[in-house]
Coordinates of C-alpha atoms and ligand atoms in Angstrom, one line a residue:
Chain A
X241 CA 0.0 0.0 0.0
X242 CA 1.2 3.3 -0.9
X243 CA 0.4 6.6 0.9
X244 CA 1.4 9.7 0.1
X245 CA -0.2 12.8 2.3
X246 CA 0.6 16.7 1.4
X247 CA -1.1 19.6 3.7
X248 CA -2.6 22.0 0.9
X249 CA -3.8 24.6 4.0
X250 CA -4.3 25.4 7.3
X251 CA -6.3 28.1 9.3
X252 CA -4.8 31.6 8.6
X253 CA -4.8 33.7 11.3
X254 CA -1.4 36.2 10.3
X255 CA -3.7 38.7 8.5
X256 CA -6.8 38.6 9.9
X257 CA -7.3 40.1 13.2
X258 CA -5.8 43.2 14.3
X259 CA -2.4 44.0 15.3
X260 CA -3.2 44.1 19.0
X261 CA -5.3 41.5 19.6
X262 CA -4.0 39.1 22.4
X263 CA -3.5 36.2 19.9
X264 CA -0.6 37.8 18.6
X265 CA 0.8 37.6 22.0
X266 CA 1.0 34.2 22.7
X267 CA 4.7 32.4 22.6
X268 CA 3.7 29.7 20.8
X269 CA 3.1 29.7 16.5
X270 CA 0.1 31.6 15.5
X271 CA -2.2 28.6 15.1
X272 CA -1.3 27.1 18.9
X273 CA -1.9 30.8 20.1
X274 CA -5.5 30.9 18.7
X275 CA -5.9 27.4 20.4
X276 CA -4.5 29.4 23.8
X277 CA -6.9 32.5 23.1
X278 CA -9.8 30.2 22.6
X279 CA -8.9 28.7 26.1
X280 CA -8.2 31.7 27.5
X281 CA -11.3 32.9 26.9
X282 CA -13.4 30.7 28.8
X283 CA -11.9 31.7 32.0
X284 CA -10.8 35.6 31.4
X285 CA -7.1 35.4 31.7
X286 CA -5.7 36.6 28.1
X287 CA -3.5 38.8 29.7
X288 CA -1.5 36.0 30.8
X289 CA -1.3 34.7 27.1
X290 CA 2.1 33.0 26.7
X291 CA 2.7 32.8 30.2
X292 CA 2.3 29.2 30.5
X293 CA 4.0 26.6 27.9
X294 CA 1.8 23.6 29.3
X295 CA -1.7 25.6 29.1
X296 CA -3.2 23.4 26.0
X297 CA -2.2 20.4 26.9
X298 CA -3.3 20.7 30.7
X299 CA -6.6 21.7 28.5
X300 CA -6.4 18.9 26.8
X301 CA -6.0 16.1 29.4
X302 CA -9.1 17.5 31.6
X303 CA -10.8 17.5 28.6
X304 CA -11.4 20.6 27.5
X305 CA -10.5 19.9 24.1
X306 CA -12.7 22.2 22.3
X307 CA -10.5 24.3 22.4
X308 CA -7.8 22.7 19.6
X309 CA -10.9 21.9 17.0
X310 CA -10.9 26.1 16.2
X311 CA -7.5 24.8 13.9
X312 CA -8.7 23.2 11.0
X313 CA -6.5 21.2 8.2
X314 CA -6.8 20.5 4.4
X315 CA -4.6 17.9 3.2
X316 CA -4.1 16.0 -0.5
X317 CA -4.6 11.8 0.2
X318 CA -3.2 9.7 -2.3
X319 CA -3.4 6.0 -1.4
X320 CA -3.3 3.0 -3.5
X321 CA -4.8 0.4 -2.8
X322 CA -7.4 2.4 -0.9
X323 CA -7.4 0.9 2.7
X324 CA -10.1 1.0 5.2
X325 CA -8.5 4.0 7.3
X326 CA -9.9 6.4 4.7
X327 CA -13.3 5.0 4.8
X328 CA -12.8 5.6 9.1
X329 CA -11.5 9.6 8.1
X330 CA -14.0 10.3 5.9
X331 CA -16.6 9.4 9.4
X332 CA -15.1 11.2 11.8
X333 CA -17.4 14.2 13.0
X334 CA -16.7 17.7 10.7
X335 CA -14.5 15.8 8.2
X336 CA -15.2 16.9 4.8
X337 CA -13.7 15.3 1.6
X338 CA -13.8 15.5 -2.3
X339 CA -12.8 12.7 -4.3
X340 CA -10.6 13.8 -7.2
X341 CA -9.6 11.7 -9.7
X342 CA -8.0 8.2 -9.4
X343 CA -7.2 7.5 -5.8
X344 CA -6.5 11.7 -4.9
X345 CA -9.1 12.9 -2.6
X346 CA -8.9 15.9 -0.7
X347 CA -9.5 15.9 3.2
X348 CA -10.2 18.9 5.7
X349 CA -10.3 18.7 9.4
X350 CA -9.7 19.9 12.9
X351 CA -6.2 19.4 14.7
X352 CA -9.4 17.4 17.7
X353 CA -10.2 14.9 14.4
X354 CA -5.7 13.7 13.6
X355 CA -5.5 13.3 17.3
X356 CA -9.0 11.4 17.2
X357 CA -8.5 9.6 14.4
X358 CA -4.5 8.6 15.6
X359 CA -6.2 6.8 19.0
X360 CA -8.6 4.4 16.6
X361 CA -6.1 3.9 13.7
X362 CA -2.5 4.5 14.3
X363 CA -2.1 3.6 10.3
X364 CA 0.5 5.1 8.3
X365 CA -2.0 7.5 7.1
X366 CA -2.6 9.0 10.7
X367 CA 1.1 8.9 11.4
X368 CA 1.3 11.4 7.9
X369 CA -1.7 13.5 9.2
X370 CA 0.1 13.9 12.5
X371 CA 3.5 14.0 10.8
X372 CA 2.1 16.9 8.7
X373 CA 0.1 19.2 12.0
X374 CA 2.9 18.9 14.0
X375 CA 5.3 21.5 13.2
X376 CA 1.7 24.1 12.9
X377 CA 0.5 22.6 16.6
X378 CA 4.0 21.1 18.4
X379 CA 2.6 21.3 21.6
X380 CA -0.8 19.4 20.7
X381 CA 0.9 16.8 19.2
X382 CA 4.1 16.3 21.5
X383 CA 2.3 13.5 23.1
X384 CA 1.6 12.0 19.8
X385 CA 5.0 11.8 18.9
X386 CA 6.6 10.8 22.2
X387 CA 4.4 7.3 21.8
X388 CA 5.5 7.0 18.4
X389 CA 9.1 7.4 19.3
X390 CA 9.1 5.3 22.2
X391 CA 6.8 2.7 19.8
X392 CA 9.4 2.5 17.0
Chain B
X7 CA -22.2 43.2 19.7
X8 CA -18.6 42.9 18.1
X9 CA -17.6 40.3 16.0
X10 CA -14.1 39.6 15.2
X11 CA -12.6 37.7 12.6
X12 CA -9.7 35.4 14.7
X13 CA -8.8 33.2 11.1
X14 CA -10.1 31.1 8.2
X15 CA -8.6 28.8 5.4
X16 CA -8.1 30.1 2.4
X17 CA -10.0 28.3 -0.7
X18 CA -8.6 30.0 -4.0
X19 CA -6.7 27.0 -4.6
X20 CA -9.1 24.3 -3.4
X21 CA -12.0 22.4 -5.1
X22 CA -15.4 22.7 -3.7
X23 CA -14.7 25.6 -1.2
X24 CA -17.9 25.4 0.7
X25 CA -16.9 21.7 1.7
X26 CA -13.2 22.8 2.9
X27 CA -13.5 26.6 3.7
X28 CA -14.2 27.1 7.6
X29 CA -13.4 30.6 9.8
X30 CA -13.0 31.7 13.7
X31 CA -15.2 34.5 14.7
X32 CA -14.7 35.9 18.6
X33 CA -18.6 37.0 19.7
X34 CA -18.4 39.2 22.1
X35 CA -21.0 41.4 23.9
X36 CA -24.1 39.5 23.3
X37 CA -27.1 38.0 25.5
X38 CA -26.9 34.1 26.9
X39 CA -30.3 34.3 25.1
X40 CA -27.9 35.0 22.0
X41 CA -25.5 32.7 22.7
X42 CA -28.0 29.8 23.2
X43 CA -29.1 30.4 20.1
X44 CA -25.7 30.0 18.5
X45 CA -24.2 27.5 20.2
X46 CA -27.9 24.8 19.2
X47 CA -25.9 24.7 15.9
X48 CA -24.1 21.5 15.5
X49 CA -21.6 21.6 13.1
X50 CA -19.7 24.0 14.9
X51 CA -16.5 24.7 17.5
X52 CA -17.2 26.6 20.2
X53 CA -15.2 28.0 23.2
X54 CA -17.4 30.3 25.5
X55 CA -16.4 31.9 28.6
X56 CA -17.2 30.3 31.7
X57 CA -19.3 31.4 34.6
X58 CA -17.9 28.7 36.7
X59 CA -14.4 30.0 36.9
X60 CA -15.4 33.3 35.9
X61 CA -17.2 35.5 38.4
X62 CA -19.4 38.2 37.8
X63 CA -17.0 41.1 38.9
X64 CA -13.9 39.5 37.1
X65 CA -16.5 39.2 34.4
X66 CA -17.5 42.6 34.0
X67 CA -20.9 41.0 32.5
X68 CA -22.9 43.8 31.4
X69 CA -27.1 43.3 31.3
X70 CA -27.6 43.0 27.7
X71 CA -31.0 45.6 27.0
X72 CA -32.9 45.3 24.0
X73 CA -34.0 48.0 21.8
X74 CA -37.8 48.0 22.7
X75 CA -36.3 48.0 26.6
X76 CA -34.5 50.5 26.3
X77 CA -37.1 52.8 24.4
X78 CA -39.7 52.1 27.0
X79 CA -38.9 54.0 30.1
X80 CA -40.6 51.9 32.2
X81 CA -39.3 48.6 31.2
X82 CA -36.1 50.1 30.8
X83 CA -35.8 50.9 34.9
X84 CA -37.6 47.6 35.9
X85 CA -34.7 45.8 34.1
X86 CA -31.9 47.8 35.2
X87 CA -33.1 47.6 38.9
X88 CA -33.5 43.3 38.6
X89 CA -30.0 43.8 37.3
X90 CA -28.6 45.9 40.3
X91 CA -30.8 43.5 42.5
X92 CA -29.1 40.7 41.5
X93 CA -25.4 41.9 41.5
X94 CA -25.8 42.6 45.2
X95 CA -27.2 38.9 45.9
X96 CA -25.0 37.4 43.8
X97 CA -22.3 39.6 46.3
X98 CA -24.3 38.4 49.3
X99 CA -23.9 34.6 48.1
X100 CA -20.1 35.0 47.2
X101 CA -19.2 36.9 50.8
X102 CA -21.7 32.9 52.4
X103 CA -18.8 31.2 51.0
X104 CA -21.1 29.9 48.0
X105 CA -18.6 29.3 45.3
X106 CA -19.1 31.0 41.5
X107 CA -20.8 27.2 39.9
X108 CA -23.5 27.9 42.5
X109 CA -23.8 31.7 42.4
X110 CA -24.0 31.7 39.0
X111 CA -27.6 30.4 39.0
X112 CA -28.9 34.3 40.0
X113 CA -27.8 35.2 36.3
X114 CA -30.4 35.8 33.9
X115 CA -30.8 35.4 30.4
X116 CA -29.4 38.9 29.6
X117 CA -26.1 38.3 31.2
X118 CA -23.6 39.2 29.1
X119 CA -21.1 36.3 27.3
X120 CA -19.0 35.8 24.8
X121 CA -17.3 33.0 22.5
X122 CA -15.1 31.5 20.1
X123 CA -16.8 29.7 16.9
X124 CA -15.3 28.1 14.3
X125 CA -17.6 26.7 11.3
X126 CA -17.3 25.4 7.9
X127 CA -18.5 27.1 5.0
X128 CA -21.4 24.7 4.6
X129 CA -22.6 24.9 8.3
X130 CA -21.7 28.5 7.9
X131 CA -24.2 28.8 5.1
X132 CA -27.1 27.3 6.6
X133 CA -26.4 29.6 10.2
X134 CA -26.6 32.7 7.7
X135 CA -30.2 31.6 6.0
X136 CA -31.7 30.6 9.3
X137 CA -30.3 33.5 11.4
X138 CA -30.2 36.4 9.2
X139 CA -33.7 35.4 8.3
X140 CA -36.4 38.3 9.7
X141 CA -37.8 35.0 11.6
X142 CA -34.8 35.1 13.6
X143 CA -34.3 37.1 17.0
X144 CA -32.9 40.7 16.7
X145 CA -29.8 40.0 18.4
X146 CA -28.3 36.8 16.5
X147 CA -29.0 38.7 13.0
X148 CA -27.0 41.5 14.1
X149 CA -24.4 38.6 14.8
X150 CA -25.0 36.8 11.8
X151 CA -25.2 39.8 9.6
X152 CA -21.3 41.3 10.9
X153 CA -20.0 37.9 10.7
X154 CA -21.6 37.2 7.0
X155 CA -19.5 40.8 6.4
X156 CA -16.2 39.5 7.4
X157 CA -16.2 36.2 5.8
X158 CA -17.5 37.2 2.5
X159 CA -14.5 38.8 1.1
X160 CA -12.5 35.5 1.7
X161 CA -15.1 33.6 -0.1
X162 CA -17.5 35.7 -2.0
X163 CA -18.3 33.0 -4.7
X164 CA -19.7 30.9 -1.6
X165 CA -21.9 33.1 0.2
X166 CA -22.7 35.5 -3.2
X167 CA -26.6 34.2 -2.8
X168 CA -27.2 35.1 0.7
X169 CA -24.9 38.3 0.3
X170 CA -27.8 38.7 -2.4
X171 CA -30.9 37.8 -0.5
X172 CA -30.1 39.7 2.4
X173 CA -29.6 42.9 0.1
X174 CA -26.1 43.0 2.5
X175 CA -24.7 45.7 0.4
X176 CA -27.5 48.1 1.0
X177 CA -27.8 47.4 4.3
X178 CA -27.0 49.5 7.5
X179 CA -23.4 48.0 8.3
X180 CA -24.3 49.0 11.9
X181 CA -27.3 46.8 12.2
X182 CA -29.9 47.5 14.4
X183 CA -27.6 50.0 16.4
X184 CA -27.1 47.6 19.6
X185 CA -23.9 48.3 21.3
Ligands
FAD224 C1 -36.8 31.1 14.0 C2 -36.3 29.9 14.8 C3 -37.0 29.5 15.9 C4 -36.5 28.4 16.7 N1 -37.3 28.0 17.8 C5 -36.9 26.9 18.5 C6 -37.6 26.5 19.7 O1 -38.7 27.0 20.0 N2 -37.1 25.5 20.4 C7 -35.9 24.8 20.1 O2 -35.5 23.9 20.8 N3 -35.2 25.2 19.0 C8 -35.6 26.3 18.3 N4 -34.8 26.7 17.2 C9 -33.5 26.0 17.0 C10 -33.6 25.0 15.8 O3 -34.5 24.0 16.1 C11 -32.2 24.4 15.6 O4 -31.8 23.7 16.8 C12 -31.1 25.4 15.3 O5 -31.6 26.4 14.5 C13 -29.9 24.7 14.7 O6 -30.1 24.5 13.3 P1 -30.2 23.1 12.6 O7 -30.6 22.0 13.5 O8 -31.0 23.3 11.4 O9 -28.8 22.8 12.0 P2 -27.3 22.7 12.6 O10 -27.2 22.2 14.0 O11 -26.6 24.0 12.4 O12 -26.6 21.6 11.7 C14 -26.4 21.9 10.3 C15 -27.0 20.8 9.5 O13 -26.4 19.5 9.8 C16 -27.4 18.5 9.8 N5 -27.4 17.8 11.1 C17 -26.7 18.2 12.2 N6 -26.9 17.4 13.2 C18 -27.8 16.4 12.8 C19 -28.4 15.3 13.4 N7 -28.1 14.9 14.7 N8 -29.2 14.6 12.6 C20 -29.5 14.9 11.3 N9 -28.9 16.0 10.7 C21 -28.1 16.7 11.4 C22 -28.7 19.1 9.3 O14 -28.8 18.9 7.9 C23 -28.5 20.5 9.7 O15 -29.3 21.3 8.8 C24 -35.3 27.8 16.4 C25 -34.6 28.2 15.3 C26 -35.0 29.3 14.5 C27 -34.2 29.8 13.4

């Protein structure tokens, strides 16, 4: 089986809000700062944006993990033969796809749906998704890839 | 009301832009009866500020007034003095040790809130021809309408219809005025 995954997009947040707003100030890249801001939101404390290197994934492990679905992903999937994982990405909840021709299809989803979808499958096509987020989210994924190092 | 754009992907370069287009609005300023509103949709992300952890003084929550309210003098001063009313129990519950979770019960549906929402094109579609929709409360079309603003630049080949229906750019870009 041969899989070959490219990321096409991701959320763009660079241009968009203004040059002052408290996203901007988080320590982390853009994308993990609007995951921070969305967090930060819920309990009032964007002034201490950046403060705290562990704040999304203490979010994370209570649960909170609304907060990391705000990035969203769109990625090229080539795979040949088609294998079953694609049927299972194609389900998960806010996953959206167009098939292109031959085996191409494109795929668009939230940084929640790779992790989600890397629990149930560990296939090489969620190790590419992951692969792929990880340098836009490190610290969502640093879990992720301690497993698959200590795994391989 | 203030809607901000927070981010969005960019579709020039992909096929079928409603399936893979999504964007981040901040909400802020609104009614829980807004936010209730908004938050029923499913296909959606949302991240709304807590009144567990957040009490009402760190809060600053503001009564949200609507227009006829505020226009009728009478209803106008009944609401602000509920609103006063209720600060100073919701002090008196805070000062008997009653921690924010349980205070927060005294709040009313004109509390002010505010969230993070990220949707798809598609979902973000069908929020725009329920909500903008005359049907639809006064304060959630004010929402709907500055957020159908924002994203329709990025994307005007997806939301051109509504952008059309709603006779957007004729409209008053200030809405119905509601602060
Ligand atoms: C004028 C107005 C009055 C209303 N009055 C009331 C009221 O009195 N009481 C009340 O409870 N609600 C009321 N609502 C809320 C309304 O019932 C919906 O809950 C809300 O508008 C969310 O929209 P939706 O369900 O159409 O789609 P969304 O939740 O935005 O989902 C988008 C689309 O996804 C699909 N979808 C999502 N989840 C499912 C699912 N589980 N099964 C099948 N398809 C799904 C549907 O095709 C749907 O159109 C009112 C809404 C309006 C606009």
């Amino acid at each position: 089986m041969r899989t070959v995954v490219t990321l096409l997009a991701h959320t763009q947040i660079e241009s968009v809000p203004p040059p002052d707003h408290p996203v901007r100030q988080g320590a982390g890249t853009l994308a993990e700062n609007l995951i921070e801001y969305a967090g930060r939101v819920c309990y009032r404390s964007e002034a201490r944006m950046g403060t705290q290197p562990a704040f999304i994934s203490l979010r994370v492990r209570e649960g909170h993990e609304d907060i990391i679905e705000h990035v969203r992903f769109v990625f090229r999937v080539e795979q040949q033969p088609l294998d079953e994982d694609v049927l299972l990405l194609a389900n998960q909840p806010s996953v959206e796809y167009t098939r292109l021709a031959g085996e191409q299809w494109i795929f668009s989803l939230n940084a929640r749906n790779i992790r989600d979808f890397w629990r149930q499958s560990h296939s090489p096509l969620a190790r590419a998704l992951v692969a792929l987020a990880q340098p836009v989210l490190p610290t969502v994924y640093a879990d992720i890839e301690r497993q698959e190092e200590a795994g391989s | 009301m203030k809607v901000t754009l927070l981010g969005y992907i960019p579709v020039d370069d992909l096929p079928e832009p409603e399936k893979h287009g999504a964007a981040t609005f901040l909400i802020e300023g609104i009614s829980r009866t807004c936010s209730h509103q908004i938050v029923r949709h499913r296909l959606a992300s949302f991240s709304q500020e807590s009144q567990r952890y957040v009490s009402l003084d760190k809060g600053g929550w503001q009564a949200i007034i609507p227009p006829a309210v505020q226009q009728n003098e009478a209803a106008d001063q009944a609401m602000h003095e509920m609103w006063r009313s209720l600060q100073g129990a919701y002090t008196s519950l805070r000062q008997a040790g009653i921690r924010k979770e349980d205070a927060r019960f005294l709040l009313p549906n004109a509390a002010e809130t505010r969230l993070v929402m990220s949707m798809g094109y598609r979902p973000l579609r069908h929020f725009f021809w329920l909500r903008i929709d005359k049907a639809a409360q006064w304060e959630v079309q004010d929402v709907a309408r500055a957020m159908l603003r924002q994203v329709y630049p990025l994307a005007p080949g997806v939301f051109q219809d509504i952008w059309d229906a709603y006779d957007m750019a004729g409209a008053d870009p200030a809405g119905s005025g509601i602060e």
